[in-house]
mmCIF file of C-alpha atoms in Angstrom:
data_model
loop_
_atom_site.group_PDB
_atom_site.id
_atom_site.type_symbol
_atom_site.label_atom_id
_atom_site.label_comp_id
_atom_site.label_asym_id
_atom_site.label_seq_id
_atom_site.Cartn_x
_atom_site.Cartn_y
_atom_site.Cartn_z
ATOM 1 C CA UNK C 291 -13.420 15.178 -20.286
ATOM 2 C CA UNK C 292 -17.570 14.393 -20.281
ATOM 3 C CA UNK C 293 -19.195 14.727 -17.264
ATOM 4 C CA UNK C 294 -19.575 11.074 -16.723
ATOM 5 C CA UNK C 295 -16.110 10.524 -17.113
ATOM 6 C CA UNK C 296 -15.328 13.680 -14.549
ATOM 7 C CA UNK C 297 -17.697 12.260 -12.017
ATOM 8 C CA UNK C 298 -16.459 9.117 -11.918
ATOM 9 C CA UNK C 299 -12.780 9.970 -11.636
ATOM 10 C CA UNK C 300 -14.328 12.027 -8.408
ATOM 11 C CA UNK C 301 -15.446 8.444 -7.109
ATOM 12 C CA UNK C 302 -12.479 6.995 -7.175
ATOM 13 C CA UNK C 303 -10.608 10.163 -5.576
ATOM 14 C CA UNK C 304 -13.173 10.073 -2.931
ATOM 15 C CA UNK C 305 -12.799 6.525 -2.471
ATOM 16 C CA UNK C 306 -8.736 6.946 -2.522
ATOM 17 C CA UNK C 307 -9.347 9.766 0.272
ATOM 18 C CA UNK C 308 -11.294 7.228 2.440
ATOM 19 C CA UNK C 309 -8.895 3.830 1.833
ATOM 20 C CA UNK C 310 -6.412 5.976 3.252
ATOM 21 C CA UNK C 311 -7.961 7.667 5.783
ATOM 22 C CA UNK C 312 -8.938 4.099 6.496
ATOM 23 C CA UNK C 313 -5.295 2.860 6.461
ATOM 24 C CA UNK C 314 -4.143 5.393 8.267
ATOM 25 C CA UNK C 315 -6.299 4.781 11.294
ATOM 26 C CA UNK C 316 -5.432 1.236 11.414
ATOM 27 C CA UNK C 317 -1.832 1.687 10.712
ATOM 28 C CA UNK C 318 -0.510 4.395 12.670
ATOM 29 C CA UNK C 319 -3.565 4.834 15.454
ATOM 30 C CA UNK C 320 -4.482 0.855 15.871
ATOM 31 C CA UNK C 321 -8.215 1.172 14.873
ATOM 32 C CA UNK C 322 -8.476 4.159 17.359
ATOM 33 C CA UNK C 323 -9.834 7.816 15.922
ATOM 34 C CA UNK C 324 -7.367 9.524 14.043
ATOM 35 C CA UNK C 325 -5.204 12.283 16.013
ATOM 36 C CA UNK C 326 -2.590 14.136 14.054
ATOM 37 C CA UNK C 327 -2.434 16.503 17.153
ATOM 38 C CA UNK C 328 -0.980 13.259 18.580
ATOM 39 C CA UNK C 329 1.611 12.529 15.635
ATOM 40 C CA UNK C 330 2.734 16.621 15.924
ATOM 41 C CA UNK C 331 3.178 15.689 20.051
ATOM 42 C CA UNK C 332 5.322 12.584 19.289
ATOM 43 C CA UNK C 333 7.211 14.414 16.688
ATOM 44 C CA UNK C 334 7.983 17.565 19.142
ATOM 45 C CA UNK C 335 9.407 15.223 21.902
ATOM 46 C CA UNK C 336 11.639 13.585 19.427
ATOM 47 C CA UNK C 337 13.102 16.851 18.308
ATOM 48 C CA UNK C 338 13.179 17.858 22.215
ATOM 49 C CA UNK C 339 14.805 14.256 23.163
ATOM 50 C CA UNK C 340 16.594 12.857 20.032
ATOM 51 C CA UNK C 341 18.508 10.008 21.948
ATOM 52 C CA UNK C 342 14.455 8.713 22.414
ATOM 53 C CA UNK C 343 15.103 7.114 18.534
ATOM 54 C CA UNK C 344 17.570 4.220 20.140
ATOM 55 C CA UNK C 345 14.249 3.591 22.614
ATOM 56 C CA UNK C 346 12.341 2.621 19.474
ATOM 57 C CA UNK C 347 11.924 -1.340 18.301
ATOM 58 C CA UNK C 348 13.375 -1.607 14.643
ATOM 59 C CA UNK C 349 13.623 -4.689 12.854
ATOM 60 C CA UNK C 350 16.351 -5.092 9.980
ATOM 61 C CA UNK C 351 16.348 -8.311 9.097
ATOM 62 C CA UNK C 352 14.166 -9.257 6.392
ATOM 63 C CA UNK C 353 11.828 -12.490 6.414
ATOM 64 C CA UNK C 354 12.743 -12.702 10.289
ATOM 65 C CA UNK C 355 8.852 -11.600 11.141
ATOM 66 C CA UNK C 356 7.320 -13.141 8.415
ATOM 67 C CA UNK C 357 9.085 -16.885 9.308
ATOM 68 C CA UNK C 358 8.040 -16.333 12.444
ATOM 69 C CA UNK C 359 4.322 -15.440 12.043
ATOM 70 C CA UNK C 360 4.183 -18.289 9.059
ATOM 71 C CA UNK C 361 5.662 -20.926 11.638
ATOM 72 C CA UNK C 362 3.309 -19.991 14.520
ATOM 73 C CA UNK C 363 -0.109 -19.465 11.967
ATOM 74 C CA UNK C 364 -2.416 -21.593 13.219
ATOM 75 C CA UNK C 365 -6.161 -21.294 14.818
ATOM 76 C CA UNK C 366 -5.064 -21.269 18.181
ATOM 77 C CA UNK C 367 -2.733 -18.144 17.771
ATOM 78 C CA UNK C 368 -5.007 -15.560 15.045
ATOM 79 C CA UNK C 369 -2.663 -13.133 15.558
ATOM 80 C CA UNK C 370 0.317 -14.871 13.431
ATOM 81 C CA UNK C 371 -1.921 -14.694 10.549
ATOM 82 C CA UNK C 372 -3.067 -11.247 10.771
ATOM 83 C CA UNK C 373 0.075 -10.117 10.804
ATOM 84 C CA UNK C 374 0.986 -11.504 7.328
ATOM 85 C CA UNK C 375 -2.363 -11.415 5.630
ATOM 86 C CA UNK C 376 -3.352 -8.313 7.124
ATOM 87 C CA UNK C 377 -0.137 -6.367 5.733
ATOM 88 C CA UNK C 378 -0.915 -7.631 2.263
ATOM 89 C CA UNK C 379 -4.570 -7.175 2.300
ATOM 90 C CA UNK C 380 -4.413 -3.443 3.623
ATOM 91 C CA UNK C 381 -2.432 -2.933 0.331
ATOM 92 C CA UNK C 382 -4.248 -4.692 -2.178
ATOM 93 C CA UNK C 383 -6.594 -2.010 -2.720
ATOM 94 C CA UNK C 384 -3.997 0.476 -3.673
ATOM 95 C CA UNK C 385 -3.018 -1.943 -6.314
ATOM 96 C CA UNK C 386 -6.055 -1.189 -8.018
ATOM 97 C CA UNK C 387 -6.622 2.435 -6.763
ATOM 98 C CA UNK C 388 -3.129 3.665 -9.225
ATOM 99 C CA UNK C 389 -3.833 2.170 -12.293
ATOM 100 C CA UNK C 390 -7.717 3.161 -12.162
ATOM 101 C CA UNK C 391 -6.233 6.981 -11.809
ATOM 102 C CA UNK C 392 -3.224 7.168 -13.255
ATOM 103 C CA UNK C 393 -5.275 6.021 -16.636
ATOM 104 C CA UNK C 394 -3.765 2.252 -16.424
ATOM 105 C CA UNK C 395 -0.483 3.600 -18.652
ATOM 106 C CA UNK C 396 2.119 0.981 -19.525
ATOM 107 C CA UNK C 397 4.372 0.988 -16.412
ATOM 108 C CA UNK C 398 1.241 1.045 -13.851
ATOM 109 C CA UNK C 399 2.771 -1.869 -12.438
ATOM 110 C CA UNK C 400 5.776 -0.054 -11.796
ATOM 111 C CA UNK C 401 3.937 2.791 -10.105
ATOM 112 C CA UNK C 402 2.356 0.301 -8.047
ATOM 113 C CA UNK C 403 5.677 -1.373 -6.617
ATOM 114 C CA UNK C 404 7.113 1.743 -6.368
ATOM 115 C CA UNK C 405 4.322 3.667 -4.381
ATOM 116 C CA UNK C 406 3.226 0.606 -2.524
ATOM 117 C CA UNK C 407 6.622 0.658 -1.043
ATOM 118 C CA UNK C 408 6.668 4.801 -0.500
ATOM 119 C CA UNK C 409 3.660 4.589 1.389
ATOM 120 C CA UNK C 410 4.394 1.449 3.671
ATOM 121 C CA UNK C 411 7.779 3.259 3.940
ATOM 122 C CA UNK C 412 6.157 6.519 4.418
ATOM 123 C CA UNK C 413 3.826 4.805 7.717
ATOM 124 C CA UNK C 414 7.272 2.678 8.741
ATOM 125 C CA UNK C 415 9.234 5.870 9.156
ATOM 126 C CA UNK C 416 6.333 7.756 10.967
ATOM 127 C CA UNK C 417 5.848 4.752 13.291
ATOM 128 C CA UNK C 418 9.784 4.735 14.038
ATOM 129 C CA UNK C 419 9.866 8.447 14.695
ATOM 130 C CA UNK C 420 6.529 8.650 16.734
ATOM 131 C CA UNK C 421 6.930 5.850 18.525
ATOM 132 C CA UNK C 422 3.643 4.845 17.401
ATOM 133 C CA UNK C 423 4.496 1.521 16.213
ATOM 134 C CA UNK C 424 7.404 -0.570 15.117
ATOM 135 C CA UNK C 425 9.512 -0.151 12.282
ATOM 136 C CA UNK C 426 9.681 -3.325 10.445
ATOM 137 C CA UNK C 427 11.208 -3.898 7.296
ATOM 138 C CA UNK C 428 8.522 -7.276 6.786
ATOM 139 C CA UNK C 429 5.976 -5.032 6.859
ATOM 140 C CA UNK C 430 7.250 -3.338 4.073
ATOM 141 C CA UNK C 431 7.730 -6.531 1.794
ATOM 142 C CA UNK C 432 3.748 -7.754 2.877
ATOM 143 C CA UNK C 433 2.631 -4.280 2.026
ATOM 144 C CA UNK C 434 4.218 -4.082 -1.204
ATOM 145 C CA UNK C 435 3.573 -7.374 -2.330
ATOM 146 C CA UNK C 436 0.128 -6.413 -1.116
ATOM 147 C CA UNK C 437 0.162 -3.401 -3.610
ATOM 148 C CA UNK C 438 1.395 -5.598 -6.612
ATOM 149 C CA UNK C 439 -1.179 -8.612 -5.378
ATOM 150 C CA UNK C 440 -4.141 -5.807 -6.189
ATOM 151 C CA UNK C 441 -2.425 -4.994 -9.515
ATOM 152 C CA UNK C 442 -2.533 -8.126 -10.603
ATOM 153 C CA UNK C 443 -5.743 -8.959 -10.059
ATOM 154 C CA UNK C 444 -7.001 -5.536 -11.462
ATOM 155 C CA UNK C 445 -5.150 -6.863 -14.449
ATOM 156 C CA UNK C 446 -7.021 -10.212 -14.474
ATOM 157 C CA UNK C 447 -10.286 -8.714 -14.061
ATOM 158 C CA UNK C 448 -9.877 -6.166 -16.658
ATOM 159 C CA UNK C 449 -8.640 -8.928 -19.017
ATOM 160 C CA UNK C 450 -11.916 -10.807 -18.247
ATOM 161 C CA UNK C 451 -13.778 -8.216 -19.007
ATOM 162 C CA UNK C 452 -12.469 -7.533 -22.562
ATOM 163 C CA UNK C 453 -12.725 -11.725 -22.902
ATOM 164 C CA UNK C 454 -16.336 -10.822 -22.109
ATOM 165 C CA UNK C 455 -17.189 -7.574 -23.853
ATOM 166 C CA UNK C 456 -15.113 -9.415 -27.336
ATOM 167 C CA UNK C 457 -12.179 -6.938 -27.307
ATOM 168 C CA UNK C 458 -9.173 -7.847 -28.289
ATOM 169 C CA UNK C 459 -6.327 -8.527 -25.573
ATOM 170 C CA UNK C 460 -3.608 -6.005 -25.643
ATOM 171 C CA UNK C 461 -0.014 -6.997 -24.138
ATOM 172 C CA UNK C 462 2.500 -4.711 -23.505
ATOM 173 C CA UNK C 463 4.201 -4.853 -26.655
ATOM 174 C CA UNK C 464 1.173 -4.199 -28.775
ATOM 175 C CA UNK C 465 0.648 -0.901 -26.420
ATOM 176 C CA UNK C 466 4.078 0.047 -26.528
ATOM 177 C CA UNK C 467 4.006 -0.478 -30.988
ATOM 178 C CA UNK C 468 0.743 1.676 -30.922
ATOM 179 C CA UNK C 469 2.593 4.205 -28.715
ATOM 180 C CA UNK C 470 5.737 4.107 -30.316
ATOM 181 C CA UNK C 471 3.216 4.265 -34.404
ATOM 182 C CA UNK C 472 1.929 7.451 -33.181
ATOM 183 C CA UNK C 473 4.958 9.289 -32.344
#
C-alpha cells in the first residue's frame, strides 16, 4: 500500500474513532462527557440486583414510537422530530464510514444493514442493562435505515463522480463477472 493510500485509510480510522466516540456520548451519556466508570457502576448493580432489569422501560412493539413521534411532528413540539430524524441521521455516517474501509466490496450494503443494526443493537442492549436509556426496538429500525440511508447516498455520490471523471458505471453484475473471470 503507498503512503498516500496508508495515510488516508488513517483519516478515515481516525474519523471512525471520533463518529463514534461522538455517538457514543450522545447515545448512551445524552450529550454529557463520556464515563465508562459510570457504565462499569450500572453494570455492577445489575449483577448485584438482577430483578432491577423488570424496572427498565422496553418497548417491543415496532412502529409504536415512530407513529407516535410522526403524528405529533410539528413546530410546536421539536422533540417528535428529533426523535425520528435524529435516529436516522446519527447513522447515516456509518453508511458511508463501511464501505470507504471495508474497500466498497460487493455486499457493502449488506455490511451496512447488518452492522448498522449490531451497533444500534449493541447501544439498545447497553441502555436496557444500564439503565441509561430506553430500550426501543424503533430506534433500532431509524438507526438502521439511517445506516443504509448513508449507503445509498455514498453510492450516488460515487456514481456521480465516475459520471464526472468519464468512467464507466459498474453494477453489480459486471463486478461480480469480473470477480467470478478472474477466479
Amino acid at each position: 500500500m503507498s503512503t498516500k493510500k496508508l495515510i488516508v485509510q488513517l483519516l478515515w480510522i481516525s474519523a471512525l474513532v471520533i463518529y463514534l466516540y461522538l455517538l457514543t456520548k450522545l447515545i448512551l451519556f445524552k450529550g454529557n462527557p463520556v464515563e465508562l466508570k459510570l457504565v462499569l457502576t450500572q453494570l455492577k448493580l445489575l449483577m448485584q440486583e438482577p430483578d432491577l432489569i423488570h424496572t427498565r422501560i422496553v418497548n417491543l412493539t415496532p412502529f409504536q414510537e415512530i407513529a407516535r413521534d410522526w403524528h405529533s411532528v410539528s413546530l410546536h413540539r421539536p422533540g417528535s422530530a428529533i426523535h425520528l430524524f435524529g435516529n436516522v441521521l446519527a447513522f447515516t455516517p456509518l453508511g458511508i464510514f463501511i464501505p470507504v474501509l471495508m474497500g466498497n466490496k460487493w455486499l457493502a450494503g449488506a455490511n451496512v444493514l447488518v452492522l448498522s443494526l449490531l451497533l444500534s443493537l449493541t447501544y439498545e442492549v447497553t441502555q436496557l442493562l444500564t439503565g441509561m436509556g430506553v430500550f426501543d426496538v424503533d430506534d433500532l429500525i431509524l438507526n438502521t435505515a439511517g445506516g443504509i440511508i448513508g449507503y445509498v447516498l455514498f453510492t450516488m455520490a460515487r456514481g456521480v463522480k465516475r459520471m464526472i471523471a468519464g468512467e464507466p458505471a459498474h453494477t453489480a453484475r459486471e463486478r461480480y463477472n469480473a470477480n467470478k473471470s478472474h477466479t
